[in-house]
PDB file of C-alpha atoms in Angstrom:
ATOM      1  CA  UNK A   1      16.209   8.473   7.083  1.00 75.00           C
ATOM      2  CA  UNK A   2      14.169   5.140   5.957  1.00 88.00           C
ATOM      3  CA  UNK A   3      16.809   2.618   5.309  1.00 90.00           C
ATOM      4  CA  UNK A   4      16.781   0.161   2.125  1.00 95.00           C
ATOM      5  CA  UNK A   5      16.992  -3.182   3.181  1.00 95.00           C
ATOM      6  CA  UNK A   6      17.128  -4.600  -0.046  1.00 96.00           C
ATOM      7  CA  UNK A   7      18.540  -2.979  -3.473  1.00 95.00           C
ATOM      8  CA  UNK A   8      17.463  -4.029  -6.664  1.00 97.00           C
ATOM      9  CA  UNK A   9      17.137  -2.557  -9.857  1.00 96.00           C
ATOM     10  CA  UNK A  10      14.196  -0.925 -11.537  1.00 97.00           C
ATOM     11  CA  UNK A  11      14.977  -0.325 -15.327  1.00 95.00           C
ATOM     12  CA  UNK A  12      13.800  -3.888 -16.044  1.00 97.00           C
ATOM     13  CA  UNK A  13      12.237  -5.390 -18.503  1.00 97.00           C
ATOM     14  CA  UNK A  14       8.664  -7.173 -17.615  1.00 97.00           C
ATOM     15  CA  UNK A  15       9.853 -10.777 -18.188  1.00 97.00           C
ATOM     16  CA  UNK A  16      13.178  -9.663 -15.164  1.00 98.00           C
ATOM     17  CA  UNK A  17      10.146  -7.741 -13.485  1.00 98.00           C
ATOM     18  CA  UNK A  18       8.273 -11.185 -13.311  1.00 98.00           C
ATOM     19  CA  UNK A  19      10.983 -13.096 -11.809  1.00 98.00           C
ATOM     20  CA  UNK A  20      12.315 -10.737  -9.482  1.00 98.00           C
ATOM     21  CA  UNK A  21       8.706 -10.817  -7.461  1.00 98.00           C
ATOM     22  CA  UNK A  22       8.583 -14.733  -7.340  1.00 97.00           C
ATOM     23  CA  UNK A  23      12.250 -14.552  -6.044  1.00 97.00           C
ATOM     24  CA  UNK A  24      11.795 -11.594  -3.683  1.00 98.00           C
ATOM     25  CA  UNK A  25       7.678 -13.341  -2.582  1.00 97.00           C
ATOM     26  CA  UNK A  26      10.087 -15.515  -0.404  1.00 97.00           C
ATOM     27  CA  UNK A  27      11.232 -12.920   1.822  1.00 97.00           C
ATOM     28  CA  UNK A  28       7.731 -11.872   2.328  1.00 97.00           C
ATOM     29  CA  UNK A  29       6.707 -12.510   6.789  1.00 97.00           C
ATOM     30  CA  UNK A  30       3.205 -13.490   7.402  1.00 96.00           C
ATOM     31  CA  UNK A  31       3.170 -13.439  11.417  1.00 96.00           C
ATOM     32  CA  UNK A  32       3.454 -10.691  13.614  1.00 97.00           C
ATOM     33  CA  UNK A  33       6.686  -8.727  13.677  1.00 97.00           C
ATOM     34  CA  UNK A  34       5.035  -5.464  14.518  1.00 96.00           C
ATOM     35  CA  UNK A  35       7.555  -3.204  17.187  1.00 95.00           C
ATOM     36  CA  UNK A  36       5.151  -0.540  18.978  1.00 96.00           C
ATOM     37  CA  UNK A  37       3.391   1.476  16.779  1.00 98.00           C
ATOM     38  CA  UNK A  38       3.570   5.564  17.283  1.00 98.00           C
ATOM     39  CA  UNK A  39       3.380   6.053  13.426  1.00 98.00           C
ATOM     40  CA  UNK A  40       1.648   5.027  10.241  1.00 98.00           C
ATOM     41  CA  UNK A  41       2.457   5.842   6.914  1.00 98.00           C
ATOM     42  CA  UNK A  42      -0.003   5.946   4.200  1.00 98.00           C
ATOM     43  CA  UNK A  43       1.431   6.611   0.494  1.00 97.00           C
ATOM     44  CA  UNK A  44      -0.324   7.773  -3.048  1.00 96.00           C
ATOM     45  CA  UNK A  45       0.587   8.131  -6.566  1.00 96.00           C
ATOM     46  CA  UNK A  46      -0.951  10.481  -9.099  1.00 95.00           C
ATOM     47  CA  UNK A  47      -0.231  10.530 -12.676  1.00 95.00           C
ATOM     48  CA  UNK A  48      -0.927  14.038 -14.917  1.00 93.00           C
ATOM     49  CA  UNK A  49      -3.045  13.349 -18.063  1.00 88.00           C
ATOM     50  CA  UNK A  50      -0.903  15.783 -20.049  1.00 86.00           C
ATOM     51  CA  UNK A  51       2.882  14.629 -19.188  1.00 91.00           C
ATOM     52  CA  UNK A  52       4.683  11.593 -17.991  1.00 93.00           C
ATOM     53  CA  UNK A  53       5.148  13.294 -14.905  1.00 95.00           C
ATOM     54  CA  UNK A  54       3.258  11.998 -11.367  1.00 96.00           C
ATOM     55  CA  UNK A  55       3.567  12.996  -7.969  1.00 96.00           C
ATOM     56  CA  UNK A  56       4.166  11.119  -5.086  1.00 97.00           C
ATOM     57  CA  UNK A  57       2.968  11.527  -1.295  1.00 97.00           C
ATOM     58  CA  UNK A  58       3.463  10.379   2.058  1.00 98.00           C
ATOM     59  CA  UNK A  59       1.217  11.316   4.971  1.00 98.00           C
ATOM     60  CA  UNK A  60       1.890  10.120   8.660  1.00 98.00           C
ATOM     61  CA  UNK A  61      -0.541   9.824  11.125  1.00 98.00           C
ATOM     62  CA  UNK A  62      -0.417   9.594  15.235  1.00 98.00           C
ATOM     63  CA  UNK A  63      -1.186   6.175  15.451  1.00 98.00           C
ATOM     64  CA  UNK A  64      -3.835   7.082  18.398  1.00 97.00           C
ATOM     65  CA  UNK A  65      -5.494  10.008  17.314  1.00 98.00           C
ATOM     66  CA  UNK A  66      -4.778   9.804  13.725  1.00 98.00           C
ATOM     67  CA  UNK A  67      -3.832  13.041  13.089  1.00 98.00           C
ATOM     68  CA  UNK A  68      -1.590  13.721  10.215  1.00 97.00           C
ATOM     69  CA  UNK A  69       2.077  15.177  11.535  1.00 98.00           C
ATOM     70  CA  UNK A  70       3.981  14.909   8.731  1.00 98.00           C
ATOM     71  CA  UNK A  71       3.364  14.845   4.804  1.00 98.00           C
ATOM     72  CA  UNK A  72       5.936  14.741   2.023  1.00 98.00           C
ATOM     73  CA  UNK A  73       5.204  15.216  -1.668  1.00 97.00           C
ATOM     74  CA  UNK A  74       7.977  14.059  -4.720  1.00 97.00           C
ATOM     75  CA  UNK A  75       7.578  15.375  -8.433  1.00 96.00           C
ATOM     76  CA  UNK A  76       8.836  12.416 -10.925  1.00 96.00           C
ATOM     77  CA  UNK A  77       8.701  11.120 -14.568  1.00 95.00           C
ATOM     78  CA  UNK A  78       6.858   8.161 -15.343  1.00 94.00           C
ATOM     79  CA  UNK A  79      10.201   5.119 -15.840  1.00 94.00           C
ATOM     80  CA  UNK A  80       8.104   1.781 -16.355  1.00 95.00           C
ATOM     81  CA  UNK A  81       4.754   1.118 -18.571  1.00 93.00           C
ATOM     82  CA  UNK A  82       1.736   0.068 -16.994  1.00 91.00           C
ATOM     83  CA  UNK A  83       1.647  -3.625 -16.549  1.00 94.00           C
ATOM     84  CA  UNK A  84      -0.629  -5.836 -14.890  1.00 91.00           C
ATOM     85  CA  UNK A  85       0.976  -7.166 -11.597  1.00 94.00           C
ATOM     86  CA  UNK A  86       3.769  -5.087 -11.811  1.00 97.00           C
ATOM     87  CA  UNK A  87       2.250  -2.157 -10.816  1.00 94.00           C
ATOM     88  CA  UNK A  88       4.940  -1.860  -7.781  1.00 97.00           C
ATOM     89  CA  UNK A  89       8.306  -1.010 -10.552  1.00 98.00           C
ATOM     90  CA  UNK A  90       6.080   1.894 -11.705  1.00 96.00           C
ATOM     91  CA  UNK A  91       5.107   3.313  -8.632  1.00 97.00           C
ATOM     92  CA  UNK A  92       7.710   2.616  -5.661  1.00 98.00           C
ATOM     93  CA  UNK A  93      10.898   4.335  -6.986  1.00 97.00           C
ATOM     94  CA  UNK A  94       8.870   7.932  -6.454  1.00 97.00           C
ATOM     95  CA  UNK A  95       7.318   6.519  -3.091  1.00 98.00           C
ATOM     96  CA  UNK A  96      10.552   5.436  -1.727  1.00 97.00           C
ATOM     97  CA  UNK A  97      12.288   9.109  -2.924  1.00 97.00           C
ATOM     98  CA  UNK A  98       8.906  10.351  -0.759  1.00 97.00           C
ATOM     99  CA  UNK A  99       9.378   8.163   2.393  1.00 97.00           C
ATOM    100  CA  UNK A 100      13.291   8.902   2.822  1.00 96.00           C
ATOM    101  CA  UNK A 101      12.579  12.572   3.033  1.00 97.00           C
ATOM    102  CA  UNK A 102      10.158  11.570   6.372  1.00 97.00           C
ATOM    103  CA  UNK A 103      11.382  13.166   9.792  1.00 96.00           C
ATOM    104  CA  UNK A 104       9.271  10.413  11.938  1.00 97.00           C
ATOM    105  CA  UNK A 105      10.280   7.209  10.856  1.00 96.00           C
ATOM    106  CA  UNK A 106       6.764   4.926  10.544  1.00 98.00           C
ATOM    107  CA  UNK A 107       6.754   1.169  12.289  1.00 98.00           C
ATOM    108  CA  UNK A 108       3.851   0.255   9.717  1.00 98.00           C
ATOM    109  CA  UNK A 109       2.820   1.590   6.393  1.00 98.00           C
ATOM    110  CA  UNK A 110      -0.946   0.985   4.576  1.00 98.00           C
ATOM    111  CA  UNK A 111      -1.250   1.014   0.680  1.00 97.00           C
ATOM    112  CA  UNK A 112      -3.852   1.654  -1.276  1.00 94.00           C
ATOM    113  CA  UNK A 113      -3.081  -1.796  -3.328  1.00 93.00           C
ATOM    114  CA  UNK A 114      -2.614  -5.741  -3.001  1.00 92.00           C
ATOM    115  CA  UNK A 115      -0.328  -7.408  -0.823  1.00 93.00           C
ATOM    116  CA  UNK A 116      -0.791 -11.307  -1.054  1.00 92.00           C
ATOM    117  CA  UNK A 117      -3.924 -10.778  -2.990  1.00 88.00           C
ATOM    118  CA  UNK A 118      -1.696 -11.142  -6.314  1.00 92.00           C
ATOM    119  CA  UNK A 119      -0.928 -13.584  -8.952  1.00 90.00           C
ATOM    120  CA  UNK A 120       2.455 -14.564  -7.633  1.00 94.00           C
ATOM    121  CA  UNK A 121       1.819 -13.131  -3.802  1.00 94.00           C
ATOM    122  CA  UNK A 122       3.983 -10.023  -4.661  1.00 96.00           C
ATOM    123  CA  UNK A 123       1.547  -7.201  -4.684  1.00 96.00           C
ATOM    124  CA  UNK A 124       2.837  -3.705  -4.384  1.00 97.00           C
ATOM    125  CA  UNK A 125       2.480  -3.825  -0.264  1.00 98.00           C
ATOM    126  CA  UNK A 126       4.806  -7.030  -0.002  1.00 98.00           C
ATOM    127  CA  UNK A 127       7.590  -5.030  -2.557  1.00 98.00           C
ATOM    128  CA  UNK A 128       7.464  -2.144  -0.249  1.00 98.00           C
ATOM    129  CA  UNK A 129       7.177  -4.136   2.670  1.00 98.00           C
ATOM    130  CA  UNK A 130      10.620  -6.048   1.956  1.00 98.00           C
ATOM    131  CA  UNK A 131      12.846  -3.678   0.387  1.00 98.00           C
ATOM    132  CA  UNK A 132      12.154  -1.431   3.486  1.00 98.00           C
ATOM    133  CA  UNK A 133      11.866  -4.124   5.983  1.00 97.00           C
ATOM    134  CA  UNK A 134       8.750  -2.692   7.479  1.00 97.00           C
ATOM    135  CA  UNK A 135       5.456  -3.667   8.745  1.00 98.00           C
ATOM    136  CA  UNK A 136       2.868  -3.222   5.201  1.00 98.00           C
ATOM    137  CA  UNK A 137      -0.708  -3.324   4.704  1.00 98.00           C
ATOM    138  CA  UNK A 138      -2.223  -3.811   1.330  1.00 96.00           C
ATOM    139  CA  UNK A 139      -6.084  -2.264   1.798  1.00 96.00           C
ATOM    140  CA  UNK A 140      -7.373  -1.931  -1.755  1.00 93.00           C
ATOM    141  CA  UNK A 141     -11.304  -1.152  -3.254  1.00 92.00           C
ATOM    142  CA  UNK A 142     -10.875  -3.489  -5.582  1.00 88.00           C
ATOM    143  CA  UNK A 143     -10.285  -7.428  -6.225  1.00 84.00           C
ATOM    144  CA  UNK A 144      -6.715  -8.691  -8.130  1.00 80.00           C
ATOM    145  CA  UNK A 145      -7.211 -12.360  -8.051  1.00 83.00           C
ATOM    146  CA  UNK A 146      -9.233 -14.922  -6.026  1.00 81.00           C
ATOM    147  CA  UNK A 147     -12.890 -15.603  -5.170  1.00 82.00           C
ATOM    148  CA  UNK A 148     -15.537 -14.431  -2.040  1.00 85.00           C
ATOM    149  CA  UNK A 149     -18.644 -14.056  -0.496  1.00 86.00           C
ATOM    150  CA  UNK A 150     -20.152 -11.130   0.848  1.00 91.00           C
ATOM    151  CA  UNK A 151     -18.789 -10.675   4.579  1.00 94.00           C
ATOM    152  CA  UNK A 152     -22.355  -9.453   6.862  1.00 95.00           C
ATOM    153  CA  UNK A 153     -23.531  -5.821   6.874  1.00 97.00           C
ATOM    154  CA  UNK A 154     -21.918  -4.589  10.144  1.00 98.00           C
ATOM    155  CA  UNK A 155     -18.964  -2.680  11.000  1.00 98.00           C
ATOM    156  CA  UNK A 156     -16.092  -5.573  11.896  1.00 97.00           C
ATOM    157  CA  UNK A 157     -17.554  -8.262   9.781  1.00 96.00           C
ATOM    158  CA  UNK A 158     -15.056 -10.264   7.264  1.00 95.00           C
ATOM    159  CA  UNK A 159     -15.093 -12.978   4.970  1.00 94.00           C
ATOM    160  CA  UNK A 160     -12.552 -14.343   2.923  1.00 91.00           C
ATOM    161  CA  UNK A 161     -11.057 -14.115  -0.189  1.00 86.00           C
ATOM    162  CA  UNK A 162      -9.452 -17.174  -1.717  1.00 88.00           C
ATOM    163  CA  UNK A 163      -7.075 -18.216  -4.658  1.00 82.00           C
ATOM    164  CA  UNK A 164      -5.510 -21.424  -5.513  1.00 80.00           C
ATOM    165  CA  UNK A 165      -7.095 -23.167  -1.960  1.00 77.00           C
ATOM    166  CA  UNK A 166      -4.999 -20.480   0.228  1.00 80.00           C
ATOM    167  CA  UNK A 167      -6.444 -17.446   2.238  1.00 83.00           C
ATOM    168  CA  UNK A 168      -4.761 -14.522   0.840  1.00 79.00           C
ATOM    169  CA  UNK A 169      -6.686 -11.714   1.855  1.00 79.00           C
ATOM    170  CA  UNK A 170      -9.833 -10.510   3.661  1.00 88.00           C
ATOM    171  CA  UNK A 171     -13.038  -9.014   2.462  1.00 92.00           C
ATOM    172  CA  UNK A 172     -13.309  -6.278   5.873  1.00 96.00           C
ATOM    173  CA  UNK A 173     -16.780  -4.190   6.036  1.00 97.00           C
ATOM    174  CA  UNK A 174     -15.329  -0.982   7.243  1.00 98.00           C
ATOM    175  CA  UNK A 175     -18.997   0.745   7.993  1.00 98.00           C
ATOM    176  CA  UNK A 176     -21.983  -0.911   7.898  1.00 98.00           C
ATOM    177  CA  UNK A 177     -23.801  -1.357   4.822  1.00 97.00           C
ATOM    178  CA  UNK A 178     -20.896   0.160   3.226  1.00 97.00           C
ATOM    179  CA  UNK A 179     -18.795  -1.486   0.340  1.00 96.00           C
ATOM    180  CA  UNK A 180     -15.659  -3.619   1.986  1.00 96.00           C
ATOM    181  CA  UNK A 181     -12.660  -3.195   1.402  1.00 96.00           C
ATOM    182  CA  UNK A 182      -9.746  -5.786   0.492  1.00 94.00           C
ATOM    183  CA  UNK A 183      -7.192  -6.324   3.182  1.00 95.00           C
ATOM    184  CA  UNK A 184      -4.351  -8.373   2.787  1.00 94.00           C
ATOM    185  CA  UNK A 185      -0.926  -8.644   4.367  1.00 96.00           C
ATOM    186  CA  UNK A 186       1.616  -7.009   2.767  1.00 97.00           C
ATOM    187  CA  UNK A 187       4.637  -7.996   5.512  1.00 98.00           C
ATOM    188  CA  UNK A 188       5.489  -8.355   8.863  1.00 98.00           C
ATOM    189  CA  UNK A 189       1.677  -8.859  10.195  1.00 97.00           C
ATOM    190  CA  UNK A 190      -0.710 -11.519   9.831  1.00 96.00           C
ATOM    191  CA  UNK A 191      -3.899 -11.178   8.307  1.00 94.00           C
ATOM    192  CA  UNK A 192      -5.915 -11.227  11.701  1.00 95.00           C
ATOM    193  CA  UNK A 193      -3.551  -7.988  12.600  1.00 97.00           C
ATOM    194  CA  UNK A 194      -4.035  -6.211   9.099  1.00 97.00           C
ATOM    195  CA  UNK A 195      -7.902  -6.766   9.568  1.00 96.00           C
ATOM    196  CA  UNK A 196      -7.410  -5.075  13.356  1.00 97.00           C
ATOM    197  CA  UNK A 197      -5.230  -2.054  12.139  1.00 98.00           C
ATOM    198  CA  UNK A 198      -7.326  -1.367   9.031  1.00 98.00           C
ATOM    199  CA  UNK A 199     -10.309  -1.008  11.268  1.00 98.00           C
ATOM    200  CA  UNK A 200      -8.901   1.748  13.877  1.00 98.00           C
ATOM    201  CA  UNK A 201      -8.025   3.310  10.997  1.00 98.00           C
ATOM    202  CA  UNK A 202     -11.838   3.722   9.455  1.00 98.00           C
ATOM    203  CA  UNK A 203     -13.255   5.067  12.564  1.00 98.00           C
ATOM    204  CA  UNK A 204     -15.556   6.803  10.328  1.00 97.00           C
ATOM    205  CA  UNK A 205     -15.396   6.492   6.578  1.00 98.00           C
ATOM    206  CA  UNK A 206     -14.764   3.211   4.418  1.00 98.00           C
ATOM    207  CA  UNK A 207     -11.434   4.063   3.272  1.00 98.00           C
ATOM    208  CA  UNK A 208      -8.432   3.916   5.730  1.00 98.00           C
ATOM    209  CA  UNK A 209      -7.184   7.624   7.225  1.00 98.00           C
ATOM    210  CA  UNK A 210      -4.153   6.907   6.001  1.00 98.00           C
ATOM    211  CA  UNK A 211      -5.503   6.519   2.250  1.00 97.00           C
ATOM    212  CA  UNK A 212      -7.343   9.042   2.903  1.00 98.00           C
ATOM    213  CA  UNK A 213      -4.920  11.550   3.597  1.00 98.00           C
ATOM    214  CA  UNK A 214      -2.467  10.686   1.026  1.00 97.00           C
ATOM    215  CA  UNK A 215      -5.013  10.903  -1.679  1.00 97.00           C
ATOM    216  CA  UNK A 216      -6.000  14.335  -0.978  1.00 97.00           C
ATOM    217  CA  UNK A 217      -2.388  15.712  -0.819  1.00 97.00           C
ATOM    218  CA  UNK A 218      -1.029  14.106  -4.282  1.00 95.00           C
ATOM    219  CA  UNK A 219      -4.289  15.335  -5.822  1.00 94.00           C
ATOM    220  CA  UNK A 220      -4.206  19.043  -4.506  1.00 95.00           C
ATOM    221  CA  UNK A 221      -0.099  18.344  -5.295  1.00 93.00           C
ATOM    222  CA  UNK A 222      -0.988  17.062  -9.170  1.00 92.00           C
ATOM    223  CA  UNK A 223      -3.165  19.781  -9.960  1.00 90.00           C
ATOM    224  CA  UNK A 224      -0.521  22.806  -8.244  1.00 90.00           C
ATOM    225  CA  UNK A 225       1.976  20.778 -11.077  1.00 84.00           C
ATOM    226  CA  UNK A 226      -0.970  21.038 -13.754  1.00 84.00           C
ATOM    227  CA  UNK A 227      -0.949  24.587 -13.331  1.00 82.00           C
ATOM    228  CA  UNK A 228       3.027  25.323 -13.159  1.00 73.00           C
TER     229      UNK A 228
END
């Protein structure tokens, strides 16, 4: 079972929400700490229009043929309110519950969200990141914070996104002429490395496999719950 590196609580209010990211941000690693990696987690979260219930999933993928081997889904109540930048207390109690259940342990783990690419460089990658103490990617579709150009039209190309003077994340064309995507370190890689996992994982498509996958189990999970 996943470990916790770091406990903290969740039922807090957003002003103790707030500090608690610029106090954990300093425990976030921006250089390559990355052991070899057999296994990649990707996670999702769904919500149900009708409820305050949401499911979370977990998909992990052969790191070298990408093939899913293992998916986990958790049913859970909605415990924090949708705030901006602290979209990581809503979402990573259920994901944690979800990645603890996991038979094959994963050396790095891809979100569908911001890592550095946030207001006080504690996106919801970083949280997971630390409190696990394992390799994250943030790889999201859309911008948090910062300002860009347009990287070129090919596969591979990148340009960056900047806030406050300081790189903190990477506009990555995925396929060419196809929308980027926003990489951005989330811990224990640096951005060069995010930029080089995120694109073995789009051999084909824009979106990550590993986004890919989990979004298609917690919807087909959501909508088994919808009809309970």
């Amino acid at each position: 079972m996943l470990k916790i590196h770091i406990q903290h609580r969740w039922d807090l209010n957003e002003e103790e929400a707030t500090s608690l990211q610029k106090e954990l941000a300093n425990q976030v690693i921006t250089r390559d700490q990355l052991p070899d990696v057999q296994y990649i987690a990707g996670v999702d979260v769904a919500y149900s229009e009708h409820t305050d219930q949401l499911i979370a999933a977990v998909v992990v993928l052969d790191a070298f043929t990408l093939e899913v081997i293992e998916s986990v889904t958790v049913k859970d109540s909605v415990q924090f309110p949708y705030l901006p930048g602290l979209f990581s207390f809503r979402e990573l109690p259920p994901v944690i519950k979800a990645l603890q259940q996991l038979e094959h342990e994963p050396q790095l783990i891809v979100c569908d969200s911001q890592g550095l690419a946030h207001p006080r460089r504690f996106g919801l990658a970083c949280h997971l990141g630390v409190l696990l103490n394992i390799p994250a990617i943030g790889c999201g579709k859309t911008r948090l914070v910062g300002e860009y150009t347009e990287p070129d039209r090919l596969r591979g190309s990148s340009s960056a996104l900047v806030d406050e003077e300081q790189q903190i994340r990477s506009l990555l064309r995925t396929q060419t002429d196809v929308k980027p995507v926003f990489v951005s370190v989330g811990h224990r890689n640096s951005l060069e490395t995010a930029n080089e996992w995120i694109l073995r994982l789009t051999p084909r498509y824009r979106l990550p496999e590993t986004t890919r996958m989990a979004d298609q189990l917690v919807r087909k999970a959501l909508k088994e719950l919808e009809n309970e």
